[in-house]
C-alpha cells in the first residue's frame, strides 16, 4: 500500500483513457465519448488546480497502441490566452484533443478492433512515474497514482501483464484507481485491492464528472477522512487462458504461470512439454493361505 501517512508536497496523477471503438457505450452512441473526454479533462484540470506543484500525464489506450496525450512528447502547443481561463487548462484541453484525434486516425482501417491494451498503457504510466521521481528535486515529497477510465472488459490474454503491473505498482507505492464505465472488471479490481486504490463502476455516464471529482480527486491522505465507496468483496479467482473463465481449481504451468481449466501435456502459452510419469506400480495382493 502506498505511503499515505503525511500530506505530500506534490501529487503526480497518470490518467489512462480507453478510446477503443469496440466499447459498448461507444458503439451505441459515438458522441458519448466526447462527453466522457470532457469530464476527464475537467477532472485533470481540477487535479492541477489543487496544488501548484501537482503534475499530470494522460495516456490514450487504443486497440493497436497506447500513446501519451499529455504532455506532448514534442514542442508544446502555442496557446493563446482565453478570457476567463487559465492558460495551463487551455493547453491541457487542446493538447489532449489534438493528440487523441491523431491516435484515432492512426488506427489501421483494414484491421478489426480488438481488445484494449490496458496493461501496456499502465506499464507506460509506471515508467513515466519512475522518470518523474528521478527528476524530482531533493527534499520534496511526491505521491503518485494512476486512474484507469475504461468501458472495456478485462481479458485473460493480458493476465500475466496485469499481475506484473499490479505488483510493480505495489512495490513502487503507486495507487491504482479504476473507473469502470460499463462492465465489472474483476482483474482490475484485484489491482486496486493490491495497491490500496479505489474501484468504482459508474452507474450512469451522465454523472461521470461528479463521480470522478467525488471519489478519485482526493489524495490517499485525504480519503481516510471521507465516506467513499467500499471495496466490497474482491474476486481473486484466476481466469483460465483457454476459455477465459474464472476458476476455483485449475492447472498452472510451472514455467510461465498460465492457468488452465483442463490438463494439457503442452503449455499453449510458452509451449513447454511436461513429462508425464507412468501409472504408479500396483502392489501385488497377498494370497491368503488356506489352513
mmCIF file of C-alpha atoms in Angstrom:
data_model
loop_
_atom_site.group_PDB
_atom_site.id
_atom_site.type_symbol
_atom_site.label_atom_id
_atom_site.label_comp_id
_atom_site.label_asym_id
_atom_site.label_seq_id
_atom_site.Cartn_x
_atom_site.Cartn_y
_atom_site.Cartn_z
ATOM 1 C CA UNK A 1 0.000 0.000 0.000
ATOM 2 C CA UNK A 2 1.204 3.497 -0.763
ATOM 3 C CA UNK A 3 2.654 5.638 1.983
ATOM 4 C CA UNK A 4 -0.216 7.966 2.921
ATOM 5 C CA UNK A 5 0.659 8.914 6.487
ATOM 6 C CA UNK A 6 1.537 12.554 5.761
ATOM 7 C CA UNK A 7 0.407 15.116 3.182
ATOM 8 C CA UNK A 8 2.663 15.474 0.164
ATOM 9 C CA UNK A 9 4.333 18.493 -1.413
ATOM 10 C CA UNK A 10 3.124 17.472 -4.874
ATOM 11 C CA UNK A 11 0.984 14.809 -6.474
ATOM 12 C CA UNK A 12 1.507 13.104 -9.821
ATOM 13 C CA UNK A 13 -1.632 11.755 -11.483
ATOM 14 C CA UNK A 14 -1.479 9.497 -14.560
ATOM 15 C CA UNK A 15 -4.862 9.077 -16.277
ATOM 16 C CA UNK A 16 -5.325 6.214 -18.745
ATOM 17 C CA UNK A 17 -8.300 6.781 -21.066
ATOM 18 C CA UNK A 18 -9.604 3.824 -23.049
ATOM 19 C CA UNK A 19 -10.537 5.072 -26.541
ATOM 20 C CA UNK A 20 -11.156 1.692 -28.141
ATOM 21 C CA UNK A 21 -14.139 1.984 -30.552
ATOM 22 C CA UNK A 22 -15.112 -1.570 -29.611
ATOM 23 C CA UNK A 23 -16.524 -0.422 -26.254
ATOM 24 C CA UNK A 24 -20.276 -0.925 -25.959
ATOM 25 C CA UNK A 25 -21.166 2.637 -24.970
ATOM 26 C CA UNK A 26 -19.251 3.973 -27.998
ATOM 27 C CA UNK A 27 -20.823 1.545 -30.478
ATOM 28 C CA UNK A 28 -24.294 2.518 -29.228
ATOM 29 C CA UNK A 29 -23.636 6.274 -29.399
ATOM 30 C CA UNK A 30 -20.197 7.551 -30.554
ATOM 31 C CA UNK A 31 -20.992 11.046 -29.240
ATOM 32 C CA UNK A 32 -20.828 9.762 -25.663
ATOM 33 C CA UNK A 33 -17.025 9.520 -25.994
ATOM 34 C CA UNK A 34 -16.853 13.307 -26.377
ATOM 35 C CA UNK A 35 -18.781 13.827 -23.142
ATOM 36 C CA UNK A 36 -16.600 11.325 -21.279
ATOM 37 C CA UNK A 37 -13.446 13.005 -22.599
ATOM 38 C CA UNK A 38 -14.686 16.439 -21.466
ATOM 39 C CA UNK A 39 -15.323 15.005 -17.994
ATOM 40 C CA UNK A 40 -11.808 13.523 -17.846
ATOM 41 C CA UNK A 41 -10.254 16.845 -18.945
ATOM 42 C CA UNK A 42 -12.222 18.776 -16.309
ATOM 43 C CA UNK A 43 -11.113 16.228 -13.698
ATOM 44 C CA UNK A 44 -7.466 16.564 -14.807
ATOM 45 C CA UNK A 45 -7.619 20.360 -14.569
ATOM 46 C CA UNK A 46 -9.172 20.047 -11.098
ATOM 47 C CA UNK A 47 -6.163 17.986 -10.042
ATOM 48 C CA UNK A 48 -3.758 20.653 -11.317
ATOM 49 C CA UNK A 49 -5.775 23.342 -9.552
ATOM 50 C CA UNK A 50 -5.356 21.753 -6.109
ATOM 51 C CA UNK A 51 -1.623 22.473 -5.771
ATOM 52 C CA UNK A 52 0.770 24.485 -7.873
ATOM 53 C CA UNK A 53 3.327 21.644 -7.846
ATOM 54 C CA UNK A 54 0.858 18.966 -8.992
ATOM 55 C CA UNK A 55 1.755 17.164 -12.199
ATOM 56 C CA UNK A 56 -0.341 15.356 -14.787
ATOM 57 C CA UNK A 57 0.020 12.797 -17.550
ATOM 58 C CA UNK A 58 -2.723 11.405 -19.799
ATOM 59 C CA UNK A 59 -2.292 8.233 -21.862
ATOM 60 C CA UNK A 60 -4.679 7.193 -24.624
ATOM 61 C CA UNK A 61 -5.224 3.446 -24.877
ATOM 62 C CA UNK A 62 -6.375 2.024 -28.215
ATOM 63 C CA UNK A 63 -6.553 -1.464 -29.664
ATOM 64 C CA UNK A 64 -3.397 -1.055 -31.774
ATOM 65 C CA UNK A 65 -1.182 1.062 -29.490
ATOM 66 C CA UNK A 66 -1.037 3.344 -26.454
ATOM 67 C CA UNK A 67 0.224 6.904 -26.691
ATOM 68 C CA UNK A 68 0.835 9.933 -24.478
ATOM 69 C CA UNK A 69 -1.897 12.535 -24.951
ATOM 70 C CA UNK A 70 -0.402 14.904 -22.385
ATOM 71 C CA UNK A 71 2.283 16.129 -22.021
ATOM 72 C CA UNK A 72 3.124 16.262 -25.698
ATOM 73 C CA UNK A 73 6.418 14.476 -26.481
ATOM 74 C CA UNK A 74 7.447 17.241 -28.870
ATOM 75 C CA UNK A 75 7.251 21.006 -28.631
ATOM 76 C CA UNK A 76 4.262 22.253 -26.571
ATOM 77 C CA UNK A 77 1.391 23.859 -28.463
ATOM 78 C CA UNK A 78 1.233 27.608 -28.890
ATOM 79 C CA UNK A 79 -1.841 28.501 -26.854
ATOM 80 C CA UNK A 80 -3.361 31.953 -26.798
ATOM 81 C CA UNK A 81 -4.886 33.157 -23.581
ATOM 82 C CA UNK A 82 -8.668 32.854 -23.455
ATOM 83 C CA UNK A 83 -10.530 35.332 -21.272
ATOM 84 C CA UNK A 84 -11.549 33.725 -18.013
ATOM 85 C CA UNK A 85 -9.492 30.543 -18.427
ATOM 86 C CA UNK A 86 -6.090 29.655 -17.023
ATOM 87 C CA UNK A 87 -3.506 29.132 -19.785
ATOM 88 C CA UNK A 88 -2.428 25.726 -18.453
ATOM 89 C CA UNK A 89 -6.018 24.448 -18.548
ATOM 90 C CA UNK A 90 -6.329 25.538 -22.179
ATOM 91 C CA UNK A 91 -3.036 23.827 -23.008
ATOM 92 C CA UNK A 92 -4.178 20.576 -21.390
ATOM 93 C CA UNK A 93 -7.523 20.568 -23.208
ATOM 94 C CA UNK A 94 -6.192 21.409 -26.667
ATOM 95 C CA UNK A 95 -3.213 19.049 -26.433
ATOM 96 C CA UNK A 96 -5.319 16.070 -25.340
ATOM 97 C CA UNK A 97 -7.958 16.588 -28.020
ATOM 98 C CA UNK A 98 -5.418 17.143 -30.806
ATOM 99 C CA UNK A 99 -3.325 14.089 -29.952
ATOM 100 C CA UNK A 100 -6.422 11.938 -29.457
ATOM 101 C CA UNK A 101 -7.571 12.775 -32.972
ATOM 102 C CA UNK A 102 -4.147 11.758 -34.292
ATOM 103 C CA UNK A 103 -4.306 8.499 -32.289
ATOM 104 C CA UNK A 104 -7.713 7.577 -33.692
ATOM 105 C CA UNK A 105 -6.667 8.457 -37.253
ATOM 106 C CA UNK A 106 -3.568 6.270 -36.975
ATOM 107 C CA UNK A 107 -5.559 3.083 -36.384
ATOM 108 C CA UNK A 108 -5.390 0.534 -39.239
ATOM 109 C CA UNK A 109 -8.580 0.794 -41.253
ATOM 110 C CA UNK A 110 -8.447 -2.779 -42.521
ATOM 111 C CA UNK A 111 -7.859 -4.223 -39.054
ATOM 112 C CA UNK A 112 -10.825 -5.193 -36.922
ATOM 113 C CA UNK A 113 -10.811 -3.552 -33.451
ATOM 114 C CA UNK A 114 -9.549 -5.952 -30.803
ATOM 115 C CA UNK A 115 -9.132 -5.700 -27.054
ATOM 116 C CA UNK A 116 -7.699 -2.589 -25.427
ATOM 117 C CA UNK A 117 -4.029 -2.605 -24.470
ATOM 118 C CA UNK A 118 -4.668 -1.523 -20.893
ATOM 119 C CA UNK A 119 -1.782 -3.464 -19.355
ATOM 120 C CA UNK A 120 0.701 -1.814 -21.725
ATOM 121 C CA UNK A 121 -0.735 1.633 -21.016
ATOM 122 C CA UNK A 122 -0.399 1.071 -17.256
ATOM 123 C CA UNK A 123 3.214 -0.044 -17.779
ATOM 124 C CA UNK A 124 3.847 3.214 -19.660
ATOM 125 C CA UNK A 125 2.335 5.095 -16.734
ATOM 126 C CA UNK A 126 4.657 3.359 -14.256
ATOM 127 C CA UNK A 127 7.661 4.223 -16.419
ATOM 128 C CA UNK A 128 6.575 7.880 -16.523
ATOM 129 C CA UNK A 129 6.176 7.922 -12.732
ATOM 130 C CA UNK A 130 9.642 6.407 -12.246
ATOM 131 C CA UNK A 131 11.198 9.043 -14.533
ATOM 132 C CA UNK A 132 9.442 11.933 -12.786
ATOM 133 C CA UNK A 133 10.600 10.622 -9.404
ATOM 134 C CA UNK A 134 14.212 10.622 -10.597
ATOM 135 C CA UNK A 135 13.840 14.218 -11.806
ATOM 136 C CA UNK A 136 12.158 15.364 -8.585
ATOM 137 C CA UNK A 137 14.210 17.942 -6.636
ATOM 138 C CA UNK A 138 15.627 16.572 -3.371
ATOM 139 C CA UNK A 139 13.652 17.352 -0.259
ATOM 140 C CA UNK A 140 10.238 17.371 -1.948
ATOM 141 C CA UNK A 141 7.785 14.544 -1.255
ATOM 142 C CA UNK A 142 5.694 13.475 -4.240
ATOM 143 C CA UNK A 143 2.958 10.839 -4.192
ATOM 144 C CA UNK A 144 1.917 9.094 -7.390
ATOM 145 C CA UNK A 145 -1.241 7.357 -8.526
ATOM 146 C CA UNK A 146 -2.868 6.060 -11.687
ATOM 147 C CA UNK A 147 -6.508 6.245 -12.759
ATOM 148 C CA UNK A 148 -7.875 3.919 -15.444
ATOM 149 C CA UNK A 149 -11.096 5.051 -17.153
ATOM 150 C CA UNK A 150 -12.404 2.253 -19.359
ATOM 151 C CA UNK A 151 -15.552 0.638 -20.680
ATOM 152 C CA UNK A 152 -13.806 -2.468 -21.998
ATOM 153 C CA UNK A 153 -13.768 -5.891 -20.385
ATOM 154 C CA UNK A 154 -10.587 -7.334 -18.882
ATOM 155 C CA UNK A 155 -9.461 -10.488 -20.676
ATOM 156 C CA UNK A 156 -7.268 -13.367 -19.592
ATOM 157 C CA UNK A 157 -4.965 -12.792 -22.567
ATOM 158 C CA UNK A 158 -3.277 -9.983 -20.613
ATOM 159 C CA UNK A 159 -3.469 -11.740 -17.225
ATOM 160 C CA UNK A 160 0.304 -12.028 -16.696
ATOM 161 C CA UNK A 161 0.858 -8.435 -17.848
ATOM 162 C CA UNK A 162 -1.811 -7.242 -15.418
ATOM 163 C CA UNK A 163 -0.229 -9.098 -12.499
ATOM 164 C CA UNK A 164 3.235 -7.739 -13.359
ATOM 165 C CA UNK A 165 1.857 -4.192 -13.416
ATOM 166 C CA UNK A 166 -0.077 -4.621 -10.163
ATOM 167 C CA UNK A 167 2.845 -5.924 -8.123
ATOM 168 C CA UNK A 168 5.242 -3.402 -9.671
ATOM 169 C CA UNK A 169 2.878 -0.591 -8.680
ATOM 170 C CA UNK A 170 2.657 -2.048 -5.184
ATOM 171 C CA UNK A 171 6.445 -2.129 -4.903
ATOM 172 C CA UNK A 172 6.748 1.458 -6.180
ATOM 173 C CA UNK A 173 3.964 2.606 -3.789
ATOM 174 C CA UNK A 174 1.697 3.750 -6.618
ATOM 175 C CA UNK A 175 -2.052 3.728 -6.057
ATOM 176 C CA UNK A 176 -4.163 2.237 -8.844
ATOM 177 C CA UNK A 177 -7.732 3.548 -9.177
ATOM 178 C CA UNK A 178 -10.194 2.148 -11.707
ATOM 179 C CA UNK A 179 -13.365 3.787 -13.003
ATOM 180 C CA UNK A 180 -15.408 1.272 -14.994
ATOM 181 C CA UNK A 181 -17.900 2.778 -17.422
ATOM 182 C CA UNK A 182 -19.709 -0.415 -18.385
ATOM 183 C CA UNK A 183 -18.789 -3.868 -17.072
ATOM 184 C CA UNK A 184 -17.495 -5.230 -13.791
ATOM 185 C CA UNK A 185 -13.726 -5.731 -14.077
ATOM 186 C CA UNK A 186 -12.583 -8.416 -11.656
ATOM 187 C CA UNK A 187 -8.908 -8.350 -12.682
ATOM 188 C CA UNK A 188 -8.594 -4.575 -12.356
ATOM 189 C CA UNK A 189 -10.439 -4.747 -9.039
ATOM 190 C CA UNK A 190 -7.697 -7.082 -7.849
ATOM 191 C CA UNK A 191 -5.130 -4.431 -8.815
ATOM 192 C CA UNK A 192 -6.982 -1.786 -6.813
ATOM 193 C CA UNK A 193 -7.053 -4.038 -3.765
ATOM 194 C CA UNK A 194 -3.358 -4.954 -4.112
ATOM 195 C CA UNK A 195 -2.177 -1.334 -4.395
ATOM 196 C CA UNK A 196 -4.692 0.211 -1.989
ATOM 197 C CA UNK A 197 -6.659 2.132 -4.617
ATOM 198 C CA UNK A 198 -10.385 2.532 -5.245
ATOM 199 C CA UNK A 199 -12.604 0.700 -7.702
ATOM 200 C CA UNK A 200 -15.913 2.132 -8.897
ATOM 201 C CA UNK A 201 -18.381 1.025 -11.532
ATOM 202 C CA UNK A 202 -20.202 4.173 -12.631
ATOM 203 C CA UNK A 203 -23.995 3.687 -12.565
ATOM 204 C CA UNK A 204 -24.641 6.431 -15.145
ATOM 205 C CA UNK A 205 -22.324 8.096 -17.647
ATOM 206 C CA UNK A 206 -24.269 11.353 -17.352
ATOM 207 C CA UNK A 207 -22.798 11.908 -13.895
ATOM 208 C CA UNK A 208 -19.242 10.800 -14.743
ATOM 209 C CA UNK A 209 -17.618 14.102 -13.756
ATOM 210 C CA UNK A 210 -19.362 14.095 -10.363
ATOM 211 C CA UNK A 211 -18.138 10.557 -9.633
ATOM 212 C CA UNK A 212 -14.578 11.425 -10.704
ATOM 213 C CA UNK A 213 -14.437 14.520 -8.504
ATOM 214 C CA UNK A 214 -16.084 12.871 -5.505
ATOM 215 C CA UNK A 215 -14.261 9.538 -5.469
ATOM 216 C CA UNK A 216 -10.949 9.888 -7.302
ATOM 217 C CA UNK A 217 -9.875 13.514 -6.831
ATOM 218 C CA UNK A 218 -8.876 13.294 -3.115
ATOM 219 C CA UNK A 219 -5.374 12.050 -2.390
ATOM 220 C CA UNK A 220 -4.691 8.971 -0.287
ATOM 221 C CA UNK A 221 -4.079 11.040 2.861
ATOM 222 C CA UNK A 222 -7.492 12.725 2.461
ATOM 223 C CA UNK A 223 -9.533 9.631 1.638
ATOM 224 C CA UNK A 224 -9.427 8.378 5.212
ATOM 225 C CA UNK A 225 -11.486 11.386 6.306
ATOM 226 C CA UNK A 226 -14.155 10.912 3.627
ATOM 227 C CA UNK A 227 -17.027 8.478 3.210
ATOM 228 C CA UNK A 228 -16.146 6.744 -0.046
ATOM 229 C CA UNK A 229 -17.488 3.570 -1.679
ATOM 230 C CA UNK A 230 -16.158 0.443 -0.013
ATOM 231 C CA UNK A 231 -14.043 -2.091 -1.829
ATOM 232 C CA UNK A 232 -16.574 -4.835 -1.267
ATOM 233 C CA UNK A 233 -15.751 -8.450 -1.954
ATOM 234 C CA UNK A 234 -12.777 -8.859 -4.283
ATOM 235 C CA UNK A 235 -12.863 -11.890 -6.546
ATOM 236 C CA UNK A 236 -9.327 -13.291 -6.534
ATOM 237 C CA UNK A 237 -10.088 -16.223 -8.799
ATOM 238 C CA UNK A 238 -7.727 -16.562 -11.746
ATOM 239 C CA UNK A 239 -9.008 -16.687 -15.327
ATOM 240 C CA UNK A 240 -8.067 -19.677 -17.458
ATOM 241 C CA UNK A 241 -6.125 -18.965 -20.624
ATOM 242 C CA UNK A 242 -8.076 -21.393 -22.763
ATOM 243 C CA UNK A 243 -11.703 -20.340 -22.217
ATOM 244 C CA UNK A 244 -11.190 -17.088 -20.262
ATOM 245 C CA UNK A 245 -13.376 -18.250 -17.400
ATOM 246 C CA UNK A 246 -12.783 -17.736 -13.695
ATOM 247 C CA UNK A 247 -11.589 -20.832 -11.883
ATOM 248 C CA UNK A 248 -11.570 -22.003 -8.309
ATOM 249 C CA UNK A 249 -9.324 -25.022 -9.008
ATOM 250 C CA UNK A 250 -7.203 -25.394 -12.125
ATOM 251 C CA UNK A 251 -3.844 -26.372 -13.600
ATOM 252 C CA UNK A 252 -0.886 -23.947 -13.542
ATOM 253 C CA UNK A 253 2.145 -24.061 -15.850
ATOM 254 C CA UNK A 254 5.284 -24.176 -13.714
ATOM 255 C CA UNK A 255 7.247 -22.098 -16.276
ATOM 256 C CA UNK A 256 5.015 -19.156 -17.292
ATOM 257 C CA UNK A 257 2.285 -19.481 -14.599
ATOM 258 C CA UNK A 258 -0.503 -19.765 -17.163
ATOM 259 C CA UNK A 259 -3.740 -21.137 -15.752
ATOM 260 C CA UNK A 260 -5.834 -23.792 -17.496
ATOM 261 C CA UNK A 261 -9.113 -25.429 -16.618
ATOM 262 C CA UNK A 262 -8.126 -28.781 -18.157
ATOM 263 C CA UNK A 263 -4.869 -30.677 -18.121
ATOM 264 C CA UNK A 264 -2.707 -30.462 -21.250
ATOM 265 C CA UNK A 265 0.730 -32.092 -21.747
ATOM 266 C CA UNK A 266 1.915 -28.975 -23.658
ATOM 267 C CA UNK A 267 1.501 -25.403 -22.390
ATOM 268 C CA UNK A 268 -0.205 -23.381 -25.126
ATOM 269 C CA UNK A 269 1.396 -20.149 -23.869
ATOM 270 C CA UNK A 270 5.116 -20.986 -23.604
ATOM 271 C CA UNK A 271 4.980 -24.390 -25.415
ATOM 272 C CA UNK A 272 6.665 -26.212 -22.560
ATOM 273 C CA UNK A 273 6.332 -30.000 -22.768
ATOM 274 C CA UNK A 274 5.654 -31.686 -19.454
ATOM 275 C CA UNK A 275 6.959 -35.157 -18.706
ATOM 276 C CA UNK A 276 4.169 -37.386 -17.606
ATOM 277 C CA UNK A 277 5.153 -40.300 -15.427
ATOM 278 C CA UNK A 278 3.569 -43.673 -15.875
ATOM 279 C CA UNK A 279 0.971 -45.067 -13.517
ATOM 280 C CA UNK A 280 2.102 -45.998 -10.033
ATOM 281 C CA UNK A 281 3.016 -49.673 -9.699
ATOM 282 C CA UNK A 282 0.354 -51.726 -8.038
ATOM 283 C CA UNK A 283 1.390 -53.826 -5.087
ATOM 284 C CA UNK A 284 0.568 -57.489 -5.631
ATOM 285 C CA UNK A 285 -2.151 -58.735 -3.399
ATOM 286 C CA UNK A 286 -1.091 -61.256 -0.805
ATOM 287 C CA UNK A 287 -2.658 -64.621 -1.287
ATOM 288 C CA UNK A 288 -4.453 -65.972 1.714
ATOM 289 C CA UNK A 289 -3.002 -69.246 2.901
ATOM 290 C CA UNK A 290 -5.673 -71.824 3.485
ATOM 291 C CA UNK A 291 -5.246 -73.749 6.724
#
